[in-house]
Coordinates of N, CA and C in Angstrom, one line a residue:
M1 N 100.0 133.3 131.9 CA 100.6 133.6 130.5 C 100.4 135.2 130.4
D2 N 101.1 136.1 129.8 CA 101.2 137.2 129.5 C 100.3 137.5 128.2
L3 N 99.7 138.6 128.0 CA 98.9 138.8 126.7 C 99.5 139.0 125.8
V4 N 100.8 139.6 125.8 CA 101.8 139.9 124.5 C 102.2 138.5 124.0
F5 N 102.7 137.8 124.8 CA 103.2 136.3 124.6 C 102.0 135.7 124.0
D6 N 100.7 135.8 124.1 CA 99.7 135.0 123.8 C 99.3 135.5 122.3
K7 N 99.2 136.7 122.3 CA 99.0 137.4 121.1 C 99.9 137.2 119.8
K8 N 101.4 136.7 120.2 CA 102.2 136.5 119.0 C 101.7 135.0 118.4
I9 N 101.4 134.0 119.3 CA 101.2 132.9 118.7 C 99.6 132.6 118.0
I10 N 99.9 131.9 116.9 CA 98.7 131.8 116.1 C 98.2 130.0 116.1
H11 N 97.0 129.6 115.7 CA 96.7 128.5 115.7 C 97.6 127.9 114.6
G12 N 98.1 126.7 114.7 CA 98.9 125.8 113.8 C 100.4 126.2 114.0
D13 N 100.9 126.9 115.0 CA 102.2 127.2 115.2 C 102.7 125.8 115.7
L14 N 104.3 125.9 115.7 CA 104.9 124.5 116.3 C 105.6 125.3 117.5
V15 N 105.5 124.3 118.5 CA 106.3 124.7 119.8 C 107.2 123.8 120.2
F16 N 108.6 123.9 120.5 CA 109.5 123.2 120.7 C 109.8 123.0 122.3
R17 N 110.1 121.9 122.6 CA 110.7 122.0 124.1 C 111.8 121.1 124.3
S18 N 112.5 120.8 125.4 CA 113.6 119.8 125.6 C 112.9 118.9 126.7
V19 N 113.2 117.7 126.8 CA 112.9 116.6 127.3 C 113.8 115.7 127.7
N20 N 114.3 115.8 129.0 CA 115.4 114.9 129.3 C 115.2 113.4 128.9
T21 N 116.3 113.2 128.1 CA 116.6 112.0 127.5 C 117.9 111.2 128.2
G22 N 118.5 112.0 129.1 CA 119.9 111.4 129.8 C 121.1 111.9 128.7
T23 N 120.6 112.2 127.6 CA 121.8 112.4 126.5 C 121.9 113.9 126.0
L24 N 120.8 114.7 126.2 CA 120.9 115.8 126.0 C 120.9 117.1 126.9
D25 N 121.4 118.2 126.9 CA 120.9 119.3 127.9 C 119.7 119.8 127.4
A26 N 119.1 121.2 128.4 CA 118.0 121.6 128.1 C 118.1 122.6 127.1
T27 N 119.4 122.6 126.2 CA 119.5 123.6 125.2 C 118.9 123.0 123.8
H28 N 118.9 121.7 124.1 CA 118.3 121.2 122.7 C 117.1 120.6 122.8
F29 N 116.3 120.9 121.7 CA 114.8 120.6 121.8 C 114.5 119.5 121.0
N30 N 114.1 118.4 121.6 CA 113.9 117.3 121.0 C 112.5 116.7 120.9
E31 N 111.6 117.6 121.3 CA 110.1 117.3 121.4 C 109.4 118.7 120.5
F32 N 108.3 118.3 120.0 CA 107.6 119.5 119.4 C 105.9 119.2 119.2
G33 N 105.3 120.4 119.4 CA 103.8 119.9 119.3 C 103.0 121.2 118.4
V34 N 101.9 120.9 118.2 CA 101.0 122.0 117.4 C 100.2 122.5 118.3
I35 N 100.2 123.9 118.1 CA 99.4 124.9 119.0 C 97.9 124.7 118.3
E36 N 97.0 124.9 119.2 CA 95.8 125.3 118.8 C 95.3 126.3 119.8
K37 N 94.6 127.4 119.4 CA 94.0 128.4 120.0 C 92.5 128.4 119.8
S38 N 91.6 128.0 120.8 CA 90.6 127.6 121.0 C 89.7 128.7 122.1
L39 N 88.8 129.5 121.9 CA 88.2 130.2 122.6 C 89.0 130.8 123.6
G40 N 90.1 131.4 123.4 CA 91.1 132.2 124.0 C 91.8 131.5 124.7
K41 N 91.9 130.4 124.7 CA 93.0 129.2 125.3 C 93.9 128.3 124.6
L42 N 95.0 128.2 124.8 CA 96.1 127.8 124.3 C 96.2 126.1 124.4
Y43 N 96.4 125.1 123.6 CA 96.6 123.8 123.7 C 97.8 123.4 122.9
V44 N 98.2 122.1 123.3 CA 99.3 121.6 122.3 C 98.8 120.3 122.2
W45 N 98.8 119.9 120.8 CA 98.6 118.6 120.2 C 100.1 117.9 120.1
D46 N 100.3 116.9 120.1 CA 101.6 116.1 120.4 C 101.9 115.8 118.8
N47 N 103.0 115.7 118.7 CA 103.6 115.7 117.2 C 103.0 114.4 116.5
Q48 N 102.3 113.5 117.1 CA 101.5 112.6 116.4 C 100.1 112.7 116.3
N49 N 99.5 113.9 116.8 CA 98.3 114.6 116.6 C 97.3 113.5 117.3
T50 N 97.8 112.9 118.5 CA 96.8 111.9 119.1 C 96.5 112.4 120.7
M51 N 97.4 113.4 121.4 CA 96.9 113.8 122.6 C 97.1 115.3 122.8
R52 N 96.0 116.3 123.2 CA 95.8 117.4 123.3 C 96.2 117.6 125.1
K53 N 97.0 118.8 125.1 CA 97.2 119.2 126.7 C 96.9 120.5 126.9
S54 N 96.9 121.2 127.9 CA 97.0 122.4 128.0 C 98.2 122.9 127.6
F55 N 98.5 124.3 127.1 CA 99.7 124.8 126.9 C 100.8 124.7 128.3
Q56 N 100.1 125.3 129.2 CA 100.7 125.1 130.4 C 101.3 123.8 130.8
D57 N 100.6 123.1 130.7 CA 100.8 121.6 131.3 C 102.2 121.1 130.3
W58 N 102.0 121.2 129.1 CA 102.9 120.5 128.0 C 104.0 121.3 128.2
V59 N 104.2 122.6 128.6 CA 105.4 123.2 128.6 C 106.1 123.1 130.1
K60 N 105.2 122.7 131.1 CA 105.9 122.3 132.4 C 106.4 120.8 132.1
E61 N 106.1 119.9 131.3 CA 106.6 118.7 131.2 C 107.9 118.3 130.8
G62 N 108.2 119.8 130.1 CA 109.7 119.7 129.6 C 110.7 120.1 130.5
N63 N 112.0 120.1 130.1 CA 113.2 120.6 131.1 C 113.2 122.0 131.1
G64 N 112.9 122.6 132.4 CA 113.0 124.0 132.7 C 111.8 124.8 132.2
G65 N 110.7 124.4 131.5 CA 109.8 125.0 131.2 C 110.2 126.0 129.7
H66 N 111.2 126.0 129.1 CA 111.8 127.0 128.0 C 111.3 126.2 126.9
I67 N 110.6 127.0 126.1 CA 109.9 126.6 124.7 C 110.4 127.7 123.6
K68 N 110.2 127.3 122.6 CA 110.6 128.3 121.3 C 109.2 127.9 120.4
V69 N 108.8 128.9 119.8 CA 107.3 128.8 119.1 C 107.9 129.6 117.6
Y70 N 107.4 128.7 116.5 CA 107.6 128.8 115.3 C 106.4 128.8 114.3
S71 N 106.3 129.6 113.3 CA 105.4 129.4 112.4 C 105.9 128.7 111.1
I72 N 105.0 128.2 110.4 CA 105.4 127.6 109.1 C 105.5 128.4 108.1
K73 N 106.5 128.7 107.4 CA 106.6 129.8 106.4 C 107.0 129.1 104.9
S74 N 107.0 127.7 104.7 CA 107.3 127.1 103.4 C 105.9 126.2 103.3
S75 N 105.4 126.4 102.0 CA 104.5 125.3 101.7 C 105.0 124.2 101.5
D76 N 106.2 123.8 101.2 CA 106.9 122.4 101.0 C 107.5 121.6 102.5
F77 N 106.7 122.4 103.5 CA 107.0 121.8 105.0 C 106.0 120.9 104.8
Y78 N 106.3 119.7 105.6 CA 105.4 118.5 105.9 C 105.8 118.0 107.3
I79 N 105.1 118.4 108.2 CA 105.2 117.9 109.6 C 105.3 116.6 110.0
N80 N 104.8 116.0 109.1 CA 104.9 114.4 109.1 C 106.4 113.8 109.0
T81 N 107.3 114.6 108.3 CA 108.5 114.0 107.9 C 109.6 114.6 108.8
L82 N 109.3 115.2 109.9 CA 110.5 115.8 110.7 C 110.8 114.6 111.6
K83 N 112.4 114.8 111.4 CA 113.0 113.7 112.0 C 114.1 114.3 112.9
L84 N 114.2 113.7 114.1 CA 115.4 114.2 115.0 C 117.0 114.1 114.4
Q85 N 117.8 114.9 114.5 CA 118.9 114.7 114.0 C 119.8 114.8 115.5
N86 N 120.9 114.0 115.6 CA 121.7 114.2 117.0 C 120.6 114.4 117.9
G87 N 119.5 113.6 118.0 CA 118.7 113.7 119.4 C 117.8 115.2 119.2
S88 N 118.2 116.2 118.3 CA 117.2 117.1 118.5 C 116.4 117.5 117.2
Y89 N 115.8 118.7 117.4 CA 114.9 119.4 116.2 C 115.7 120.5 115.7
D90 N 116.8 121.1 116.3 CA 117.4 122.3 116.3 C 117.6 122.3 115.0
H91 N 118.1 121.4 114.0 CA 118.3 121.7 112.4 C 117.2 122.5 111.7
V92 N 116.0 121.7 112.1 CA 114.6 122.3 111.7 C 114.3 124.0 112.1
M93 N 114.5 124.1 113.3 CA 114.4 125.5 114.1 C 115.3 126.5 113.2
N94 N 116.5 125.9 112.7 CA 117.4 126.9 112.2 C 117.5 127.0 110.6
S95 N 116.4 126.1 110.1 CA 116.2 126.2 108.5 C 115.3 127.2 108.1
D96 N 114.8 127.2 106.9 CA 114.4 128.4 106.1 C 112.8 128.1 106.0
V97 N 112.5 127.0 106.7 CA 111.1 126.6 106.3 C 110.1 127.1 107.5
L98 N 111.0 127.3 108.7 CA 110.2 127.8 109.8 C 110.9 129.1 109.9
E99 N 109.7 130.1 110.6 CA 110.1 131.3 111.1 C 109.8 131.6 112.6
F100 N 110.7 131.6 113.2 CA 110.9 132.0 114.8 C 109.7 133.2 115.2
I101 N 109.1 132.8 116.3 CA 108.1 133.7 116.7 C 108.4 134.4 118.0
T102 N 108.7 133.3 118.8 CA 108.8 133.8 120.4 C 109.4 132.6 121.1
E103 N 110.2 133.0 122.3 CA 110.6 132.1 123.2 C 110.3 132.6 124.5
K104 N 110.0 131.8 125.4 CA 109.8 131.9 126.9 C 110.0 130.9 127.8
T105 N 110.5 131.0 129.1 CA 110.4 129.9 129.8 C 109.3 130.3 131.1
I106 N 108.7 129.4 131.2 CA 107.3 129.3 132.0 C 107.6 128.3 133.2
E107 N 107.6 128.9 134.2 CA 107.6 128.1 135.6 C 106.4 127.8 136.2

């Protein structure tokens, strides 16, 4: 992973990916995780906060390795209330509670 990409991401950011469900293409983001930065490495906790994976492994499990990273910018945002709409989280990503940070395709 490149250093510029890594520096843009902070502990607690949300990362979204697309996982094939048979009903959506890879342009719809239907899974998210919470980024942990620890000792210079990136990890992702699943949205239930039960499993931690390396950032690279988590991204590769999605369709095409394409991800988008957002920071929470509203104190009224509660991660536990996020719900899929039409099979994706696109509505949250396009709302005013998150701030777009970066996107990348990792192969």
